[in-house]
Coordinates of C-alpha atoms and ligand atoms in Angstrom, one line a residue:
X1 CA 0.0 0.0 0.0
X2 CA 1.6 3.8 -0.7
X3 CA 1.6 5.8 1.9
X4 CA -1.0 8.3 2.4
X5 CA 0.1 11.7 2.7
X6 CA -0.4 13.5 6.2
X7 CA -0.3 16.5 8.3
X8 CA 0.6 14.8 11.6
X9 CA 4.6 15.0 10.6
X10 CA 4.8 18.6 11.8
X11 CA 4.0 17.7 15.5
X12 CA 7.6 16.2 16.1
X13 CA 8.7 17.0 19.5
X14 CA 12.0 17.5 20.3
X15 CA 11.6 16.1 23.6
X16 CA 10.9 12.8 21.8
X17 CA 15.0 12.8 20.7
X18 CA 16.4 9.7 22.1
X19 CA 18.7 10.7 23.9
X20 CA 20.1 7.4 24.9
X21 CA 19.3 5.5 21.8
X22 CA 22.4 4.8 19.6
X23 CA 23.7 7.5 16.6
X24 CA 21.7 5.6 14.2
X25 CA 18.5 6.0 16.0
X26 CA 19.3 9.6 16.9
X27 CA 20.1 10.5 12.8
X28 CA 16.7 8.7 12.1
X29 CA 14.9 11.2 14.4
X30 CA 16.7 14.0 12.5
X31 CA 15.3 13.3 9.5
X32 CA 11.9 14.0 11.1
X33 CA 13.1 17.3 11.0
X34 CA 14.2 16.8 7.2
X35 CA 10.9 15.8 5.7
X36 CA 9.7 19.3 6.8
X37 CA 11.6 21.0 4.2
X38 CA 10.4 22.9 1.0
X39 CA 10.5 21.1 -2.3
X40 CA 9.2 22.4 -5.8
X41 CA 5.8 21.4 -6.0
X42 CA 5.8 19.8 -2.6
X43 CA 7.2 17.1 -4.8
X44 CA 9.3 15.9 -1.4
X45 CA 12.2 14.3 -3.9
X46 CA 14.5 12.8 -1.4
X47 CA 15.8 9.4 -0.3
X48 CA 18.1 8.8 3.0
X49 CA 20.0 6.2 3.6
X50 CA 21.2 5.3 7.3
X51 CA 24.5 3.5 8.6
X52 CA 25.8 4.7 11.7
X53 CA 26.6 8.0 12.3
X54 CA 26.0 8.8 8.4
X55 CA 22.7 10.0 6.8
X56 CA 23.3 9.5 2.8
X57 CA 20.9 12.0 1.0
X58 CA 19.9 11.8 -2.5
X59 CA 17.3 12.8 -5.4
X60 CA 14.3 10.2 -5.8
X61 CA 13.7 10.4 -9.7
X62 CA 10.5 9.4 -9.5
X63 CA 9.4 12.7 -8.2
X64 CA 11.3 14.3 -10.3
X65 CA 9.3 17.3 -12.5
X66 CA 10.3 16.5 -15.8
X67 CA 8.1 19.1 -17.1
X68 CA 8.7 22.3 -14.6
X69 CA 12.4 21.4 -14.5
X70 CA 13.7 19.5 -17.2
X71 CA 17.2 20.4 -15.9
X72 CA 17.4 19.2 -12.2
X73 CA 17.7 22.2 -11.1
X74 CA 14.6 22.3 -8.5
X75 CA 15.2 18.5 -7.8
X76 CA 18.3 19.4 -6.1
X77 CA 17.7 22.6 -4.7
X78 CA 14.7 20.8 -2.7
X79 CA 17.1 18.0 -1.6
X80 CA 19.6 21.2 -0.2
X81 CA 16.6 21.9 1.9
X82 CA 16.1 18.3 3.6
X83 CA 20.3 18.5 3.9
X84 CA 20.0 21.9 5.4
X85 CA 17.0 21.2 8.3
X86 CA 18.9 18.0 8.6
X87 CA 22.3 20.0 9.7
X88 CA 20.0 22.7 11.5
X89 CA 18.4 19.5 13.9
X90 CA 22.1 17.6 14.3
X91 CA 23.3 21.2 16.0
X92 CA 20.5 22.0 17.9
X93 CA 20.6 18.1 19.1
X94 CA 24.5 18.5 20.2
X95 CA 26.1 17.4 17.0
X96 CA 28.4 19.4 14.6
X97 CA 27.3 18.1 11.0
X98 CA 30.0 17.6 8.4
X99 CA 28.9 17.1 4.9
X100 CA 30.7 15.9 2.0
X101 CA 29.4 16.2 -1.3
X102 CA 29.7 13.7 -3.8
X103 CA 29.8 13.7 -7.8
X104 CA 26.9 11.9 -9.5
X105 CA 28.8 10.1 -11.8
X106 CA 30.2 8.4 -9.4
X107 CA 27.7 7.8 -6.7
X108 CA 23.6 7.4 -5.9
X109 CA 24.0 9.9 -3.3
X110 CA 24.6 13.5 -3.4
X111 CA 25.4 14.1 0.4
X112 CA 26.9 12.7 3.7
X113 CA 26.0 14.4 6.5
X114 CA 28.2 12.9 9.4
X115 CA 27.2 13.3 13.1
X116 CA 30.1 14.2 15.3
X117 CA 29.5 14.9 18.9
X118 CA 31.0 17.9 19.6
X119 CA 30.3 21.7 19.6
X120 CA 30.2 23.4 16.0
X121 CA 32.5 25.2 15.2
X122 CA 30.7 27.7 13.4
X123 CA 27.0 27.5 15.0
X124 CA 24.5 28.3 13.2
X125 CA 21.8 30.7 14.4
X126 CA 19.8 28.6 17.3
X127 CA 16.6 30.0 16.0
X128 CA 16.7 27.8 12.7
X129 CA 15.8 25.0 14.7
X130 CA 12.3 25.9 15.9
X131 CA 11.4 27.7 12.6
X132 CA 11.9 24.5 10.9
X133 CA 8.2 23.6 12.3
X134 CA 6.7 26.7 12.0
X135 CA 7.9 27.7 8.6
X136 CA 5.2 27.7 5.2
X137 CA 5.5 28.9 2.1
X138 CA 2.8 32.0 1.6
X139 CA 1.2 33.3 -1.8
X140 CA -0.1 36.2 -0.4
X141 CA 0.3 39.3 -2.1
X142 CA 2.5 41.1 0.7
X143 CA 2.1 44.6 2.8
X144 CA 4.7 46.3 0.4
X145 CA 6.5 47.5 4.0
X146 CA 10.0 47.5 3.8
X147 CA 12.2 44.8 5.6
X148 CA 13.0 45.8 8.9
X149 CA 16.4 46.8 8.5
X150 CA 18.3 44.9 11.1
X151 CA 15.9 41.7 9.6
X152 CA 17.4 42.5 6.1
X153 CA 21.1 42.8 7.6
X154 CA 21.1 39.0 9.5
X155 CA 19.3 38.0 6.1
X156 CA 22.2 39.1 4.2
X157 CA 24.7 37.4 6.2
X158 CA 23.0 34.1 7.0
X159 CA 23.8 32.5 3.7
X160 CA 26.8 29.8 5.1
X161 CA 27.7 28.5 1.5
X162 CA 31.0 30.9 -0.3
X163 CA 29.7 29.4 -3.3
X164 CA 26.1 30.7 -3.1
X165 CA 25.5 35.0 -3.8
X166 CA 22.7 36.1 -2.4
X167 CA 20.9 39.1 -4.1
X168 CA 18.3 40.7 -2.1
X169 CA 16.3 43.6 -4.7
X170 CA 14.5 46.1 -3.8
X171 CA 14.8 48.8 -6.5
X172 CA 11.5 49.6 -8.3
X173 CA 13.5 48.9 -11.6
X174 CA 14.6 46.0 -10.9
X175 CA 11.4 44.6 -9.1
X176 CA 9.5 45.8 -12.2
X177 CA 12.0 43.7 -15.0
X178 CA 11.4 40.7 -12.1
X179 CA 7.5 41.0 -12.8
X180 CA 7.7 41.5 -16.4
X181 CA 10.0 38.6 -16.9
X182 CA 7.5 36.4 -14.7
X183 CA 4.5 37.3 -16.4
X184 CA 6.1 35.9 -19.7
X185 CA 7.5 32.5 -18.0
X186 CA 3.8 31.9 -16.8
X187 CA 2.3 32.6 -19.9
X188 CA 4.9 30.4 -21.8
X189 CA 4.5 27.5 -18.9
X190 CA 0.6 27.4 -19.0
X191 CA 0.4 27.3 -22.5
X192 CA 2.1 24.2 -22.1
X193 CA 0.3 21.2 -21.8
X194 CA 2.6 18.8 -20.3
X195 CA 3.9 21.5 -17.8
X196 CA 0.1 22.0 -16.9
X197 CA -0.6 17.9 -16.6
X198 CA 2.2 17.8 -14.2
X199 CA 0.8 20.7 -11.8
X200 CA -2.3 19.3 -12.3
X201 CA -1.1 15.9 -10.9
X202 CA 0.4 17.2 -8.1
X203 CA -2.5 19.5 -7.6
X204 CA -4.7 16.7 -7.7
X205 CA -3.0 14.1 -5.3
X206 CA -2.9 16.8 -2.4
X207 CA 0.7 17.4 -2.1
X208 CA -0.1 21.3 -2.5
X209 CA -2.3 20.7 0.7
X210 CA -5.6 21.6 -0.8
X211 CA -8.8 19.9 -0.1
X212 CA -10.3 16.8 -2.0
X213 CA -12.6 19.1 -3.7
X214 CA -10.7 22.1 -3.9
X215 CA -8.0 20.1 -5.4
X216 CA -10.3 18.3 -7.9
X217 CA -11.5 21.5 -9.8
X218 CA -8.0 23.1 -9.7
X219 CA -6.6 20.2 -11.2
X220 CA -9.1 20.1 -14.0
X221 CA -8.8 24.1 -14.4
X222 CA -4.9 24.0 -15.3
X223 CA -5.2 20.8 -16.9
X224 CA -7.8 21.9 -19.2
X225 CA -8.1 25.3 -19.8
X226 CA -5.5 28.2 -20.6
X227 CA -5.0 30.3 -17.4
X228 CA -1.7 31.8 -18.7
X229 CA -2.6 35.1 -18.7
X230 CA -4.4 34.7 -14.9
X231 CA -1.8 33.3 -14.1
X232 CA 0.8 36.1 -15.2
X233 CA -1.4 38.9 -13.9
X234 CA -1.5 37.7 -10.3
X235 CA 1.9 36.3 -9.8
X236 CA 3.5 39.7 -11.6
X237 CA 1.2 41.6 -8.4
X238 CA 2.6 39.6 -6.2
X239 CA 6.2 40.3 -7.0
X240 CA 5.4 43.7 -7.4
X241 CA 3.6 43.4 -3.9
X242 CA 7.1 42.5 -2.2
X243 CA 9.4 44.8 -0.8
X244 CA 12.0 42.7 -1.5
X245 CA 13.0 39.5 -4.1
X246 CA 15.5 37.4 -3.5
X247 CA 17.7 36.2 -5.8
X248 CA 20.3 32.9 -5.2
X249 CA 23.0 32.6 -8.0
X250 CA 25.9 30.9 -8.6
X251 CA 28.7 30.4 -10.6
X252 CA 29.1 26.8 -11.4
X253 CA 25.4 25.0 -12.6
X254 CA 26.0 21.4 -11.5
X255 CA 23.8 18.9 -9.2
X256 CA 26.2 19.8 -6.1
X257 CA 25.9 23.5 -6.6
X258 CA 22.3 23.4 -6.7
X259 CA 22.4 21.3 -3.5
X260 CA 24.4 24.1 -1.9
X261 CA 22.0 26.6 -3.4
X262 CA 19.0 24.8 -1.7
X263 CA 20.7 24.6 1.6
X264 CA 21.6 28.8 1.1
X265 CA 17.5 28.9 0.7
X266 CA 16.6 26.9 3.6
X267 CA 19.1 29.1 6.0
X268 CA 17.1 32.4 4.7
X269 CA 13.8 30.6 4.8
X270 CA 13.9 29.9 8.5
X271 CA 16.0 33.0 10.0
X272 CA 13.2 34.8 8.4
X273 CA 10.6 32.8 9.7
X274 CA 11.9 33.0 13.1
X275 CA 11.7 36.7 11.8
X276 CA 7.9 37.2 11.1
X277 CA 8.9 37.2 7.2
X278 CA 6.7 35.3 4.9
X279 CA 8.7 33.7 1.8
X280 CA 7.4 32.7 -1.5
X281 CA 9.8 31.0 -3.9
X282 CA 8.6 31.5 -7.8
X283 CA 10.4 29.5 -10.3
X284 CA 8.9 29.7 -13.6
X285 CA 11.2 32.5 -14.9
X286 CA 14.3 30.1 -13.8
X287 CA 12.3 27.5 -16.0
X288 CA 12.8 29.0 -19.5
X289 CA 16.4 29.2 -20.5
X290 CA 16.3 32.3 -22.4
X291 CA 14.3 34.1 -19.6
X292 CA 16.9 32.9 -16.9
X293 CA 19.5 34.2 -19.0
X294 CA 17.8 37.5 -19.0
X295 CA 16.9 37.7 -15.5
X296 CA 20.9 37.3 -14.9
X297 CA 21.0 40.5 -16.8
X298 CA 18.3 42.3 -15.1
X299 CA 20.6 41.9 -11.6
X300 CA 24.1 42.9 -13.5
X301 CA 25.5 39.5 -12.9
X302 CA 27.5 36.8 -14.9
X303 CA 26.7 34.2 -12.8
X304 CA 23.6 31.6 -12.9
X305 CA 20.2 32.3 -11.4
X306 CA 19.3 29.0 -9.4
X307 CA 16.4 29.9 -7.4
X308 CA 14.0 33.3 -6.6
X309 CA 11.6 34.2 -4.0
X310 CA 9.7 36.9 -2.4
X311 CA 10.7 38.3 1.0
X312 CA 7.7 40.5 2.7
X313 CA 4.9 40.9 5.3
X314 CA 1.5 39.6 5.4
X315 CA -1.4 39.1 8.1
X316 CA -2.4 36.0 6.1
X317 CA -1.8 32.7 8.0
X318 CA -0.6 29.7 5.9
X319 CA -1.6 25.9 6.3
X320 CA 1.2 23.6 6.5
X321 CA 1.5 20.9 3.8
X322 CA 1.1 17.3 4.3
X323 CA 3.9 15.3 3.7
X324 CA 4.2 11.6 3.2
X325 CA 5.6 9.9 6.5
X326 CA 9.2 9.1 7.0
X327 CA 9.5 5.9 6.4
X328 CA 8.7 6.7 2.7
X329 CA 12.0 8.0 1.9
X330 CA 14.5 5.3 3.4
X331 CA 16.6 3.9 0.6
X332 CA 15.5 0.3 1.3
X333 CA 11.9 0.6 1.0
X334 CA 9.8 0.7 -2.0
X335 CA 6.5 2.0 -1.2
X336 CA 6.7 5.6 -2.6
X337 CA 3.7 6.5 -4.2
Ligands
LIG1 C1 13.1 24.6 -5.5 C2 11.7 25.1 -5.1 C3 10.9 25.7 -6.1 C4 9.7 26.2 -5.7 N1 8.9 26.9 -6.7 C5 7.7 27.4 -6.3 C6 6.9 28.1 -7.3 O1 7.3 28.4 -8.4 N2 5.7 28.6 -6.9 C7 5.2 28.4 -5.6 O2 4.1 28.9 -5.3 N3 6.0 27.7 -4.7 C8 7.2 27.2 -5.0 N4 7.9 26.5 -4.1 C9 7.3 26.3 -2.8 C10 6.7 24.9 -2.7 O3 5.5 24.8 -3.4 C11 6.5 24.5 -1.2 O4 7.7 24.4 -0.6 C12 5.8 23.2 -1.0 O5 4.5 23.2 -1.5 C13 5.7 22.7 0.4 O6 5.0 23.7 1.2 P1 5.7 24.4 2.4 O7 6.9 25.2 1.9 O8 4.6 25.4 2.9 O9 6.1 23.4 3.4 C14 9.2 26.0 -4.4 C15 10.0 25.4 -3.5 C16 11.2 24.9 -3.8 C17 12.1 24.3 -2.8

């Protein structure tokens, strides 16, 4: 039987950690914390693998989006996040994470992570760890306040990764290119139909947390008819409605990079949850080549655009989305849906 998909993952306690179990038990526990991560179209793409004190991390490529993201990019920027609540839980649990990356064509995983007790040498912020339950992805349109300034600072210095640059816009020029470009990647996505089959699948099989019905007629309205321009009118508001997009680039465009990208993502996404910051990643202008080329232009850089989201305020709460349980995504089983 596949799993069902559920909301009950979020009430992890961390008084549950056991303590006295041995590292192997401990790293499974972690990856509680994992599973919460944010993945492209909730698509949840990762597998674990345990031995030890190791947690093995990789891409499941049968949740792949072939459609949204024929090149891997979002697949392994989603699995960056698992790695990154992953290393977030290990410190706040008393371990210092070490994690090695590994080349594709040479192995099935794309990360270690490596649990050593001892006291990190370079801590991350403490307040990562509770945000990882808290944090949701909103698509409101936002207050159009700016950042609070010291929130803005600690967001510009929290990425950990050298590799990663962080751009954080908030010119009105810039912002405006940002809509325009948006606009045209939806209207270019919805108009086509395997990109909309394989929203409406996931639309459909609740993974974007809707209800049964709710989810029904949206899955039939982008499988069936051409929302493009909808579409491009409300998401360029919304961009427009934030005070600030962010921006991760990179300079190398490779499975590891993107990994590294995803864990940069997951660092801002909970300091600015613990914040009061709602986040909003938006990925169809990364999705057309020509379009991420020119959104490199629009922020003066030479390097690649992995990954963009809106930074802003909203009143609106936000559900969390179900996930499938954990034992879904150990490497030994095969019950994924
Ligand atoms: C790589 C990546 C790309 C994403 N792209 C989009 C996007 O284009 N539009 C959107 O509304 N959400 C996007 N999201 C957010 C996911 O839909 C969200 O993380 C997922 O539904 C799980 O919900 P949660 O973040 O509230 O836990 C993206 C997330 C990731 C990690």
């Amino acid at each position: 039987m596949p799993a069902a998909l559920t909301g009950s993952v979020w009430q992890v306690e961390a008084d549950d950690f056991p303590s006295d179990g041995s590292t192997e038990e401990q790293a499974k526990f972690l990856l509680r914390y994992a599973i919460l991560a944010p993945s492209s179209h909730n698509s949840q793409p990762w597998v674990f693998d345990l031995s030890g004190d190791e947690i093995r991390i990789g891409a499941d490529e049968s949740r792949w989006l072939d459609a949204a993201d024929p090149d891997k990019r979002e697949l392994y920027i989603s699995v960056g996040c698992a790695v990154e609540n992953c290393c977030v839980a290990a410190e706040h649990f008393g371990f210092e994470p070490q994690v090695e990356y590994h080349d594709l064509e040479s192995a099935d995983f794309v990360a270690t992570v490596t649990l050593r007790e001892s006291e990190p040498a370079n801590p991350r912020p403490p307040e990562l760890f509770d945000a990882i339950t808290t944090r949701a992805t909103s698509h409101s349109v936002f207050d159009n306040e700016p950042l609070v300034p010291e929130a803005r600072e600690r967001l510009a210095r929290v990425v950990r990764e050298d590799s990663v640059t962080l751009h954080l816009v908030d010119d009105s020029e810039t912002n405006g290119a940002i809509s325009e470009l948006q606009a045209e990647a939806d209207r270019l996505q919805m108009d086509d139909p395997e990109y909309r089959a394989e929203l409406g699948h996931w639309i459909g099989n609740g993974a974007l947390g809707s209800s049964w019905l709710a989810a029904r007629i949206g899955q039939a309205v982008v499988t069936h008819l051409d929302i493009g321009d909808r579409e491009a009118k409300q998401n360029s508001k919304l961009i427009r409605s934030a005070p600030v997009v962010g921006v991760l680039t990179t300079e190398t465009d490779d499975p590891v990079t993107r990994v590294k990208t995803g864990q940069a993502f997951e660092q801002i996404a909970l300091l600015a949850s613990s914040e009061g910051i709602a986040v909003h990643p938006m990925s169809q202008t990364l999705e057309r080549p020509n379009l991420r080329t020119r959104l490199a232009e629009a922020l003066r850089t030479t390097e690649n655009p992995q990954h963009l989201f809106r930074l802003g305020y909203t009143d609106n709460e936000v559900d969390h989305t179900p996930r499938w349980p954990l034992e879904t995504f150990l490497a030994d089983r095969g019950d994924r849906d």
